[in-house]
Coordinates of N, CA and C and ligand atoms in Angstrom, one line a residue:
X1 N -11.5 25.9 -11.9 CA -10.5 25.0 -11.5 C -11.2 23.6 -11.1
X2 N -10.6 22.6 -11.5 CA -11.1 21.2 -11.1 C -10.7 21.1 -9.6
X3 N -11.6 20.4 -8.9 CA -11.3 20.1 -7.5 C -10.1 19.1 -7.4
X4 N -9.7 18.5 -8.5 CA -8.6 17.6 -8.4 C -7.4 18.2 -9.1
X5 N -7.3 19.5 -9.1 CA -6.1 20.1 -9.8 C -4.9 20.1 -8.8
X6 N -3.8 19.7 -9.4 CA -2.5 19.8 -8.7 C -1.6 20.7 -9.5
X7 N -1.0 21.7 -8.8 CA 0.0 22.5 -9.5 C 1.4 21.9 -9.3
X8 N 2.1 21.6 -10.4 CA 3.4 21.0 -10.3 C 4.5 22.0 -10.7
X9 N 5.4 22.4 -9.8 CA 6.4 23.4 -10.1 C 7.7 22.7 -10.1
X10 N 8.3 22.6 -11.3 CA 9.5 21.7 -11.5 C 10.1 22.2 -12.8
X11 N 11.4 22.4 -12.8 CA 12.1 22.9 -14.0 C 12.6 21.8 -14.9
X12 N 12.7 20.6 -14.3 CA 13.2 19.5 -15.1 C 12.1 18.8 -16.0
X13 N 12.3 18.8 -17.3 CA 11.3 18.3 -18.2 C 10.9 16.9 -17.9
X14 N 11.9 16.1 -17.6 CA 11.6 14.6 -17.4 C 10.8 14.4 -16.1
X15 N 11.2 15.1 -15.1 CA 10.4 15.0 -13.8 C 9.0 15.6 -14.0
X16 N 8.9 16.7 -14.7 CA 7.6 17.3 -14.9 C 6.7 16.3 -15.6
X17 N 7.2 15.6 -16.7 CA 6.5 14.7 -17.5 C 6.1 13.5 -16.6
X18 N 7.0 13.0 -15.8 CA 6.7 11.9 -14.9 C 5.6 12.2 -13.9
X19 N 5.7 13.3 -13.3 CA 4.6 13.7 -12.3 C 3.3 13.8 -13.0
X20 N 3.3 14.4 -14.2 CA 2.0 14.5 -14.9 C 1.4 13.2 -15.2
X21 N 2.3 12.3 -15.7 CA 1.8 11.0 -16.1 C 1.3 10.2 -14.9
X22 N 2.0 10.2 -13.8 CA 1.5 9.5 -12.6 C 0.2 10.1 -12.1
X23 N 0.1 11.4 -12.0 CA -1.1 12.0 -11.4 C -2.3 11.9 -12.4
X24 N -2.1 12.2 -13.7 CA -3.2 12.1 -14.6 C -3.8 10.7 -14.7
X25 N -2.9 9.7 -14.6 CA -3.4 8.3 -14.7 C -4.2 8.0 -13.4
X26 N -4.1 8.8 -12.4 CA -4.9 8.6 -11.2 C -6.1 9.6 -11.1
X27 N -6.3 10.3 -12.2 CA -7.5 11.1 -12.3 C -7.3 12.6 -11.9
X28 N -6.1 13.0 -11.6 CA -5.8 14.4 -11.3 C -5.6 15.2 -12.5
X29 N -5.9 16.5 -12.4 CA -5.5 17.5 -13.5 C -4.3 18.2 -13.0
X30 N -3.3 18.2 -13.9 CA -2.0 18.8 -13.5 C -1.7 20.0 -14.3
X31 N -1.4 21.1 -13.6 CA -1.0 22.4 -14.3 C 0.4 22.7 -13.9
X32 N 1.2 23.0 -14.9 CA 2.7 23.0 -14.6 C 3.3 24.4 -14.7
X33 N 4.3 24.6 -13.9 CA 5.2 25.8 -14.0 C 6.6 25.3 -14.0
X34 N 7.5 26.1 -14.7 CA 8.9 25.7 -14.9 C 9.8 26.5 -14.0
X35 N 9.3 27.5 -13.3 CA 10.1 28.2 -12.3 C 9.3 28.7 -11.2
X36 N 9.9 29.2 -10.2 CA 9.3 29.6 -8.9 C 8.3 30.7 -9.1
X37 N 8.6 31.8 -9.8 CA 7.7 32.9 -9.9 C 6.5 32.6 -10.7
X38 N 6.6 31.9 -11.8 CA 5.4 31.6 -12.6 C 4.6 30.5 -11.8
X39 N 5.3 29.7 -11.0 CA 4.6 28.8 -10.2 C 3.7 29.5 -9.1
X40 N 4.3 30.5 -8.5 CA 3.6 31.3 -7.5 C 2.4 31.9 -8.1
X41 N 2.6 32.5 -9.3 CA 1.5 33.1 -10.0 C 0.3 32.1 -10.3
X42 N 0.7 30.9 -10.7 CA -0.3 29.9 -11.0 C -1.1 29.5 -9.7
X43 N -0.3 29.4 -8.6 CA -1.0 29.0 -7.3 C -1.9 30.1 -6.9
X44 N -1.5 31.4 -7.1 CA -2.4 32.5 -6.7 C -3.7 32.5 -7.6
X45 N -3.5 32.2 -8.9 CA -4.6 32.2 -9.8 C -5.5 31.0 -9.6
X46 N -5.0 29.8 -9.4 CA -5.8 28.6 -9.3 C -6.2 28.2 -7.9
X47 N -5.5 28.6 -6.9 CA -5.7 28.1 -5.6 C -6.0 26.6 -5.5
X48 N -5.0 25.8 -6.0 CA -5.3 24.3 -6.0 C -5.3 23.7 -4.6
X49 N -5.9 22.6 -4.4 CA -5.8 21.9 -3.1 C -4.4 21.5 -2.8
X50 N -3.5 21.3 -3.8 CA -2.2 20.7 -3.4 C -1.2 21.2 -4.5
X51 N 0.0 21.5 -4.0 CA 1.1 21.9 -4.9 C 2.3 20.9 -4.7
X52 N 2.9 20.4 -5.8 CA 4.1 19.7 -5.8 C 5.2 20.6 -6.1
X53 N 6.2 20.8 -5.3 CA 7.2 21.9 -5.4 C 8.6 21.3 -5.4
X54 N 9.2 21.4 -6.5 CA 10.7 21.2 -6.6 C 11.4 22.2 -5.8
X55 N 12.5 21.8 -5.1 CA 13.2 22.8 -4.3 C 14.2 23.6 -5.1
X56 N 14.9 22.9 -6.0 CA 15.9 23.5 -6.9 C 15.3 24.1 -8.1
X57 N 15.1 25.4 -8.1 CA 14.4 26.0 -9.3 C 15.3 27.1 -9.8
X58 N 15.1 27.5 -11.1 CA 16.1 28.5 -11.7 C 16.0 29.9 -11.2
X59 N 14.9 30.3 -10.7 CA 14.8 31.7 -10.2 C 14.8 31.8 -8.7
X60 N 13.6 31.8 -8.1 CA 13.6 31.7 -6.6 C 13.5 30.2 -6.3
X61 N 14.1 29.7 -5.2 CA 14.0 28.3 -4.9 C 12.7 27.9 -4.2
X62 N 12.5 26.6 -4.1 CA 11.2 26.2 -3.6 C 10.9 26.6 -2.2
X63 N 12.0 26.8 -1.4 CA 11.7 27.3 0.0 C 11.1 28.7 0.0
X64 N 11.6 29.5 -0.9 CA 11.1 30.9 -1.0 C 9.6 30.8 -1.5
X65 N 9.4 29.9 -2.5 CA 8.0 29.7 -3.0 C 7.0 29.4 -1.8
X66 N 7.4 28.4 -1.0 CA 6.5 28.0 0.0 C 6.4 29.0 1.1
X67 N 7.4 29.8 1.4 CA 7.3 30.9 2.3 C 6.3 31.9 1.8
X68 N 6.4 32.2 0.6 CA 5.4 33.2 0.0 C 4.0 32.7 0.0
X69 N 3.8 31.4 -0.2 CA 2.5 30.8 -0.1 C 2.0 30.9 1.3
X70 N 2.8 30.6 2.3 CA 2.4 30.6 3.7 C 2.1 32.0 4.2
X71 N 2.8 33.0 3.5 CA 2.6 34.4 4.0 C 1.3 35.0 3.4
X72 N 0.7 34.3 2.5 CA -0.5 34.9 1.8 C -1.8 34.2 2.4
X73 N -2.6 35.0 3.1 CA -3.8 34.5 3.8 C -4.8 33.9 2.8
X74 N -4.7 34.5 1.5 CA -5.7 34.0 0.5 C -5.3 32.5 0.1
X75 N -4.2 32.1 0.4 CA -3.7 30.7 0.0 C -3.7 29.7 1.2
X76 N -4.4 30.1 2.3 CA -4.4 29.2 3.5 C -5.0 27.9 3.1
X77 N -4.5 26.9 3.7 CA -5.0 25.5 3.5 C -4.5 24.7 2.3
X78 N -3.7 25.4 1.5 CA -3.1 24.7 0.3 C -2.0 23.8 0.9
X79 N -2.0 22.5 0.5 CA -1.0 21.6 0.9 C 0.2 21.7 -0.1
X80 N 1.4 21.7 0.5 CA 2.6 21.8 -0.3 C 3.5 20.6 0.0
X81 N 3.8 19.8 -1.1 CA 4.8 18.7 -0.9 C 6.1 19.1 -1.7
X82 N 7.2 19.1 -0.9 CA 8.5 19.4 -1.5 C 9.0 18.2 -2.2
X83 N 9.7 18.4 -3.3 CA 10.4 17.3 -4.0 C 11.8 17.8 -4.2
X84 N 12.7 17.0 -3.8 CA 14.1 17.4 -3.9 C 15.1 16.2 -4.0
X85 N 16.1 16.4 -4.8 CA 17.1 15.4 -4.9 C 18.0 15.3 -3.7
X86 N 18.1 16.4 -3.0 CA 19.0 16.4 -1.8 C 18.3 15.7 -0.7
X87 N 19.1 14.8 -0.1 CA 18.5 13.9 1.0 C 19.5 14.0 2.1
X88 N 20.0 15.2 2.4 CA 20.9 15.4 3.5 C 20.2 15.3 4.8
X89 N 20.9 14.9 5.8 CA 20.2 15.0 7.1 C 19.8 16.4 7.4
X90 N 18.6 16.5 7.9 CA 18.1 17.9 8.2 C 17.3 18.5 7.1
X91 N 17.4 18.0 5.9 CA 16.6 18.6 4.8 C 15.1 18.6 5.1
X92 N 14.7 17.4 5.5 CA 13.2 17.3 5.7 C 12.7 18.4 6.7
X93 N 13.5 18.5 7.8 CA 13.1 19.5 8.8 C 13.1 20.9 8.2
X94 N 14.1 21.2 7.4 CA 14.2 22.5 6.8 C 13.0 22.8 5.9
X95 N 12.6 21.8 5.1 CA 11.5 21.9 4.2 C 10.2 22.1 5.0
X96 N 10.0 21.3 6.1 CA 8.8 21.4 6.9 C 8.8 22.8 7.7
X97 N 10.0 23.2 8.1 CA 10.0 24.5 8.8 C 9.7 25.7 7.9
X98 N 10.0 25.5 6.6 CA 9.7 26.6 5.7 C 8.2 26.6 5.3
X99 N 7.5 25.5 5.7 CA 6.0 25.6 5.5 C 5.5 24.4 4.6
X100 N 6.4 23.5 4.2 CA 5.9 22.4 3.4 C 5.2 21.4 4.4
X101 N 4.2 20.7 3.8 CA 3.5 19.7 4.6 C 4.2 18.3 4.6
X102 N 5.0 18.1 3.6 CA 5.8 16.8 3.5 C 6.9 16.9 2.5
X103 N 7.6 15.9 2.3 CA 8.8 15.9 1.5 C 9.0 14.6 0.8
X104 N 9.2 14.6 -0.5 CA 9.5 13.4 -1.3 C 10.9 13.5 -1.9
X105 N 11.7 12.5 -1.8 CA 13.0 12.5 -2.3 C 13.0 12.0 -3.7
X106 N 13.8 12.6 -4.6 CA 14.0 12.1 -5.9 C 15.1 11.0 -5.8
X107 N 15.0 10.0 -6.7 CA 14.1 9.9 -7.9 C 12.7 9.6 -7.4
X108 N 11.8 10.2 -8.2 CA 10.4 10.1 -7.9 C 9.9 8.6 -8.2
X109 N 9.2 8.0 -7.2 CA 8.6 6.7 -7.3 C 7.1 6.8 -7.4
X110 N 6.5 6.1 -8.3 CA 5.1 6.2 -8.5 C 4.3 6.0 -7.2
X111 N 4.5 4.9 -6.5 CA 3.7 4.6 -5.3 C 3.9 5.7 -4.2
X112 N 5.2 6.2 -4.0 CA 5.4 7.2 -3.0 C 4.7 8.5 -3.3
X113 N 4.8 8.9 -4.6 CA 4.2 10.1 -4.9 C 2.7 10.1 -4.7
X114 N 2.0 9.0 -5.2 CA 0.6 8.9 -5.0 C 0.2 8.8 -3.6
X115 N 1.0 8.1 -2.8 CA 0.7 7.9 -1.4 C 0.7 9.3 -0.7
X116 N 1.7 10.1 -1.0 CA 1.8 11.4 -0.3 C 0.7 12.3 -0.8
X117 N 0.4 12.3 -2.1 CA -0.7 13.2 -2.5 C -2.0 12.8 -1.9
X118 N -2.3 11.5 -1.8 CA -3.5 11.1 -1.2 C -3.6 11.4 0.3
X119 N -2.4 11.2 0.9 CA -2.3 11.4 2.4 C -2.6 12.8 2.8
X120 N -2.2 13.7 1.9 CA -2.2 15.1 2.2 C -3.4 15.8 1.5
X121 N -4.2 15.1 0.7 CA -5.3 15.8 0.0 C -6.2 16.4 1.1
X122 N -6.6 17.7 0.9 CA -7.4 18.3 1.9 C -8.7 17.6 2.2
X123 N -9.1 17.5 3.5 CA -10.3 16.8 3.8 C -11.5 17.5 3.1
X124 N -12.4 16.8 2.7 CA -13.6 17.3 2.1 C -13.5 17.5 0.6
X125 N -12.3 17.3 0.1 CA -12.1 17.4 -1.4 C -12.2 16.1 -2.0
X126 N -12.9 15.9 -3.0 CA -13.1 14.6 -3.7 C -11.7 14.1 -4.2
X127 N -11.5 12.8 -4.0 CA -10.4 12.1 -4.5 C -10.8 10.8 -4.9
X128 N -10.0 10.2 -5.8 CA -10.3 8.8 -6.3 C -11.3 8.9 -7.4
X129 N -12.5 8.5 -7.2 CA -13.6 8.6 -8.3 C -13.1 7.9 -9.5
Ligands
CA201 CA1 15.0 21.4 -10.1

């Protein structure tokens, strides 16, 4: 695994492509999953520094994904940023309470996504370069 690997769990093709484009142009390697269970399997396999997690997924939702990540001691330290179209009052608190480190509202904006990824990148892991 590259130290700059991000796992992107997102069922929408256009959002997946946008995330990939933004992160790859900043030097990250992006590995994608289209649903929650395959995303969890990827996270367990790769143990990436950071996961971008869509909340609305076709099988288990993103909240269940992050709960399972947080319940697994082997995955301790992985940063999880939720991405969701829903911007209801209280959503952010819900996502953080489930174990997410932060939350990005759709539509995804380049500067916001990069800022969040860099702000939460685990200490000691190379970034930039
Ligand atoms: Ca979705």
